[in-house]
PDB file of C-alpha atoms in Angstrom:
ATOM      1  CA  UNK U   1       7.709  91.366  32.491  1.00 48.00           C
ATOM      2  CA  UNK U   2       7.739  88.182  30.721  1.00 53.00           C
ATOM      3  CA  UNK U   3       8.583  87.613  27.164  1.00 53.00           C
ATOM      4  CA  UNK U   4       7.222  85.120  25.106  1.00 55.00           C
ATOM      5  CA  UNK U   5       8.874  82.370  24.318  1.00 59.00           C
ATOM      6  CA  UNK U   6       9.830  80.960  20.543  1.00 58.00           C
ATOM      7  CA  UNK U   7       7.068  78.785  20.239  1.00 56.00           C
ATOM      8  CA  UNK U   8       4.477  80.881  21.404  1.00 60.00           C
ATOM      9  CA  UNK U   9       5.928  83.878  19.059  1.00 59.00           C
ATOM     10  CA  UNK U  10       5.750  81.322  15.985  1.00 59.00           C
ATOM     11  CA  UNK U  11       2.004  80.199  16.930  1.00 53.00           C
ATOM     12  CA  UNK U  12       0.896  83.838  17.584  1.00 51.00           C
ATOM     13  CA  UNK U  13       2.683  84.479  13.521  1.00 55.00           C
ATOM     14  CA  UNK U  14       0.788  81.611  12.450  1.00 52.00           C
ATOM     15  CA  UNK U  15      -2.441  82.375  13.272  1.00 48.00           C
ATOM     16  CA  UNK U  16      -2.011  85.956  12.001  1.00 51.00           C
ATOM     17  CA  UNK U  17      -0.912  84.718   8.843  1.00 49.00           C
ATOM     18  CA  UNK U  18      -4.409  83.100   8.979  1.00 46.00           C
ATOM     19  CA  UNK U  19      -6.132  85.462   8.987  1.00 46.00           C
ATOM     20  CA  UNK U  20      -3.868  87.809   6.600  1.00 45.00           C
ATOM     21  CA  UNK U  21      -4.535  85.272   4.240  1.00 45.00           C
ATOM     22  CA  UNK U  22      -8.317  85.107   4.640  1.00 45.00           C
ATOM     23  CA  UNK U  23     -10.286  81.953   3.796  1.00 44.00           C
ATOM     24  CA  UNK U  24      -9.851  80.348   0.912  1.00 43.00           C
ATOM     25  CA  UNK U  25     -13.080  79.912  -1.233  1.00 41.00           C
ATOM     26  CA  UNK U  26     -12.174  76.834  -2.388  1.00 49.00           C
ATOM     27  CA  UNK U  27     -10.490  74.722  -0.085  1.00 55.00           C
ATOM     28  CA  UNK U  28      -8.900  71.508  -1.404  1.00 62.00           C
ATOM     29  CA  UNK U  29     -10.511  68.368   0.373  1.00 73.00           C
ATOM     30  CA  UNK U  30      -7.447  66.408   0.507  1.00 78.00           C
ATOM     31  CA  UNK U  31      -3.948  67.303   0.931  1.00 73.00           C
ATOM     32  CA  UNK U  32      -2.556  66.437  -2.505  1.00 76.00           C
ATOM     33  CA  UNK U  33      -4.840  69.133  -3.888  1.00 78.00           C
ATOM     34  CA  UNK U  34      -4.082  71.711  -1.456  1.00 83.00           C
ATOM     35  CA  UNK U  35      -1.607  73.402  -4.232  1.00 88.00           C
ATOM     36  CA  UNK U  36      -0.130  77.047  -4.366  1.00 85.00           C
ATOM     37  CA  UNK U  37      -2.782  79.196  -5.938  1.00 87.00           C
ATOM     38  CA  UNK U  38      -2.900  83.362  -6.001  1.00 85.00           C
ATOM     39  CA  UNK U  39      -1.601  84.634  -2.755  1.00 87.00           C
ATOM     40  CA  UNK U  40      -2.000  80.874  -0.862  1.00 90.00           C
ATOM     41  CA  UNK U  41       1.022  78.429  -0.288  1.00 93.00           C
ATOM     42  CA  UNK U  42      -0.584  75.151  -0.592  1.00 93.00           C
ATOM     43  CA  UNK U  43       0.013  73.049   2.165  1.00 96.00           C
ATOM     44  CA  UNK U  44       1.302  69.972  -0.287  1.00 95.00           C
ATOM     45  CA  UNK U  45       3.923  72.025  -1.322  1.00 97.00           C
ATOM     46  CA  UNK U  46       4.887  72.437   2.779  1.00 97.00           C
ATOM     47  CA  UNK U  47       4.553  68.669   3.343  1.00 97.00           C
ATOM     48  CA  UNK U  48       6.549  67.581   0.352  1.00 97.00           C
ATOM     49  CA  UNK U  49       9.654  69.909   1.644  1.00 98.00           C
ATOM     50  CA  UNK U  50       9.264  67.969   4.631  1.00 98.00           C
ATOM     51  CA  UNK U  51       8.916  64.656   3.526  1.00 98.00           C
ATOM     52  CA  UNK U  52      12.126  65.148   1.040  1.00 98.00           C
ATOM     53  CA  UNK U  53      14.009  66.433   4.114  1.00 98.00           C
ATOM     54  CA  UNK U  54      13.020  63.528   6.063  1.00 98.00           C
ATOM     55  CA  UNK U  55      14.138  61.383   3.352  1.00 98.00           C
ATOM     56  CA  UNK U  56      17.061  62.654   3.415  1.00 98.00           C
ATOM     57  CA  UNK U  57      17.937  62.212   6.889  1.00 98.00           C
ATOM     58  CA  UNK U  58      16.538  58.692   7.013  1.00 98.00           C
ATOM     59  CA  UNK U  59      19.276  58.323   4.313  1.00 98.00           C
ATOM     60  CA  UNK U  60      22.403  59.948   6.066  1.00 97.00           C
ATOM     61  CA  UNK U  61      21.105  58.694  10.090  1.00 97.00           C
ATOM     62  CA  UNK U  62      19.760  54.930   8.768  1.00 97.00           C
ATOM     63  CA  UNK U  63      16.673  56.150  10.061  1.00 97.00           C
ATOM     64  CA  UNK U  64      12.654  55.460   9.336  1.00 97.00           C
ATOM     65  CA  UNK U  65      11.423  58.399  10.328  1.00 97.00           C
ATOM     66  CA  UNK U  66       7.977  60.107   7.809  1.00 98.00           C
ATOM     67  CA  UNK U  67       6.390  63.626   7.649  1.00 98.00           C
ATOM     68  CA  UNK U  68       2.726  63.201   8.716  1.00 97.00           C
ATOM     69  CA  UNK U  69       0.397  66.012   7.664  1.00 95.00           C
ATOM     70  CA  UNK U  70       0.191  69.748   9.208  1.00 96.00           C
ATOM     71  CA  UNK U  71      -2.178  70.971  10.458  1.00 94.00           C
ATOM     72  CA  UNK U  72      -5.447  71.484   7.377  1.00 92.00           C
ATOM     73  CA  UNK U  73      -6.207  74.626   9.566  1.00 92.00           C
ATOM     74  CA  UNK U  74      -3.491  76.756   8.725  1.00 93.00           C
ATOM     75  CA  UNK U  75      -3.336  79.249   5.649  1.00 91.00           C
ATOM     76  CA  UNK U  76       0.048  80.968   4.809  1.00 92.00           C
ATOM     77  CA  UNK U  77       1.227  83.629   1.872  1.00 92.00           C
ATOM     78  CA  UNK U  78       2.848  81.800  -0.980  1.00 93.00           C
ATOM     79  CA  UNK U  79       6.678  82.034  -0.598  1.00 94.00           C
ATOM     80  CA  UNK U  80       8.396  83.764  -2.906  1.00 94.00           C
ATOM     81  CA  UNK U  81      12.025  82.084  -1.401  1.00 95.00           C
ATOM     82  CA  UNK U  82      13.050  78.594  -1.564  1.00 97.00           C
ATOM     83  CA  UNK U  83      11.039  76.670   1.580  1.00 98.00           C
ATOM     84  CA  UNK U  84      13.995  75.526   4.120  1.00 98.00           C
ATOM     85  CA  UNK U  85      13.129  72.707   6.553  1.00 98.00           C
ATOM     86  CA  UNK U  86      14.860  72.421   9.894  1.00 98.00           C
ATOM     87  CA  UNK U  87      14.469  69.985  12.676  1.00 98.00           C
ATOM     88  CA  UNK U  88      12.107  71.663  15.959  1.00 97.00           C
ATOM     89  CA  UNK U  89      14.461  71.850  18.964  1.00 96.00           C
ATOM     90  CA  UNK U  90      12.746  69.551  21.846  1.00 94.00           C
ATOM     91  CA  UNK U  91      12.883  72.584  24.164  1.00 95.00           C
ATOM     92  CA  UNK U  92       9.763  73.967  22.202  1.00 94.00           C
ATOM     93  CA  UNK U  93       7.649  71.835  24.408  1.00 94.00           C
ATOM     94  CA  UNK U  94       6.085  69.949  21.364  1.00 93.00           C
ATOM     95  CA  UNK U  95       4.289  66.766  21.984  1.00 92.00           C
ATOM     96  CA  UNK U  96       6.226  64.992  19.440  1.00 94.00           C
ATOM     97  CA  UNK U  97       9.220  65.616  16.902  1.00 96.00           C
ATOM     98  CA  UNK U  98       8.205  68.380  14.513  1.00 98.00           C
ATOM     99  CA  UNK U  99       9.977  69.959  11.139  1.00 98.00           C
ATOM    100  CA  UNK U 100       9.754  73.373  11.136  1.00 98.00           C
ATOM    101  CA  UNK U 101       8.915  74.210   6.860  1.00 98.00           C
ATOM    102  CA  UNK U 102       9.887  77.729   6.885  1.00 98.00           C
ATOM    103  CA  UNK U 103       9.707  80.867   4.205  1.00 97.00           C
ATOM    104  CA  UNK U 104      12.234  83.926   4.307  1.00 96.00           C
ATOM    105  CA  UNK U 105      10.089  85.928   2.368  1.00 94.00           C
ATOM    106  CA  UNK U 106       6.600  85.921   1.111  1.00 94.00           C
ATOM    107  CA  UNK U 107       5.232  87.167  -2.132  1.00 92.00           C
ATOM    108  CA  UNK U 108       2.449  89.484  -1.159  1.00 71.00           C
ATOM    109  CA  UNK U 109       3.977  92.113   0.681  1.00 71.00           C
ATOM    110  CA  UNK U 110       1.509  91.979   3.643  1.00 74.00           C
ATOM    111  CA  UNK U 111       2.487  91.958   7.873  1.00 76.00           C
ATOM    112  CA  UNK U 112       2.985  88.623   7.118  1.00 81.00           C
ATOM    113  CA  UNK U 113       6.598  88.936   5.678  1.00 90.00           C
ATOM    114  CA  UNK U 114       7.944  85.444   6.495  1.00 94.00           C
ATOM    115  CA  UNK U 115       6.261  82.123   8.329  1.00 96.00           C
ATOM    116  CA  UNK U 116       7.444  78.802   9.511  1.00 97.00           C
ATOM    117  CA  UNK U 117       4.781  75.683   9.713  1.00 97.00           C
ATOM    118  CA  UNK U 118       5.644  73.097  12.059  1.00 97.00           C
ATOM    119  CA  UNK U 119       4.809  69.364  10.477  1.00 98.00           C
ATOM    120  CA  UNK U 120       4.963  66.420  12.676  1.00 98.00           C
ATOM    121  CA  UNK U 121       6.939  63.540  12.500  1.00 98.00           C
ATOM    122  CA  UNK U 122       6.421  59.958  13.302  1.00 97.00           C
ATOM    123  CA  UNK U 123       8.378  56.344  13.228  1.00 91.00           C
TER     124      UNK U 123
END
C-alpha cells in the first residue's frame, strides 16, 4: 500500500478546508482587501506573515528574497492561534521555494482543525 506523501496530505487538507469554508459571498478583488471576516482567514493576513518572515531572513542571511501572492483560490477557517511561517523543505517537489503560513488551531470548530498555506517565494 502506498501512503501519501506530506505534500499531497497538505493539498488534499487544503482543498477540504475549501470547501469547509464554503464560498465567500463577497470575495475581495484584490489581495489587500482579502481581510479576516466571520469564519474566513483573509488571505492578506497569510501573505503579510510571510512577507515579515521573509524580511526577516533577508535581514539575518543578507538576502533579497519577497513573498509573492498565494494562491486567490484557496479559502481557510480564521485562526484562532498565532500564524507561524516556516520555510517548505525542497523534498516537497515544489516548483519553486515556498513558505509554508500555518495555523495550530482554527476558530470554528469544524474537520478543519488546523491548515498550512504554502506562499511562494521569489528573488
Amino acid at each position: 500500500m502506498l501512503l501519501p506523501s506530506p505534500l499531497n496530505k497538505r493539498v488534499c487538507a487544503t482543498l477540504i478546508a475549501s470547501l469547509v469554508a464554503g464560498i465567500s459571498p463577497a470575495r475581495a478583488s484584490t489581495l489587500d482587501e482579502d481581510r479576516t471576516r466571520g469564519d474566513i482567514q483573509g488571505l492578506f493576513e497569510i501573505r503579510d506573515a510571510a512577507v515579515k518572515f521573509i524580511a526577516a531572513e533577508n535581514l539575518k542571511n543578507g538576502t533579497k528574497w519577497q513573498a509573492m501572492e498565494p494562491n486567490r483560490k484557496i479559502l481557510v477557517s480564521t485562526c484562532a492561534a498565532p500564524l507561524r511561517v516556516t520555510w517548505v523543505p525542497k523534498s516537497y517537489g515544489l516548483s519553486g521555494p515556498n513558505v509554508a503560513v500555518s495555523c495550530a488551531r482554527t476558530v470554528t470548530p469544524t474537520t478543519q482543525k488546523k491548515w498550512e498555506v504554502f506562499v511562494p517565494v521569489s528573488r
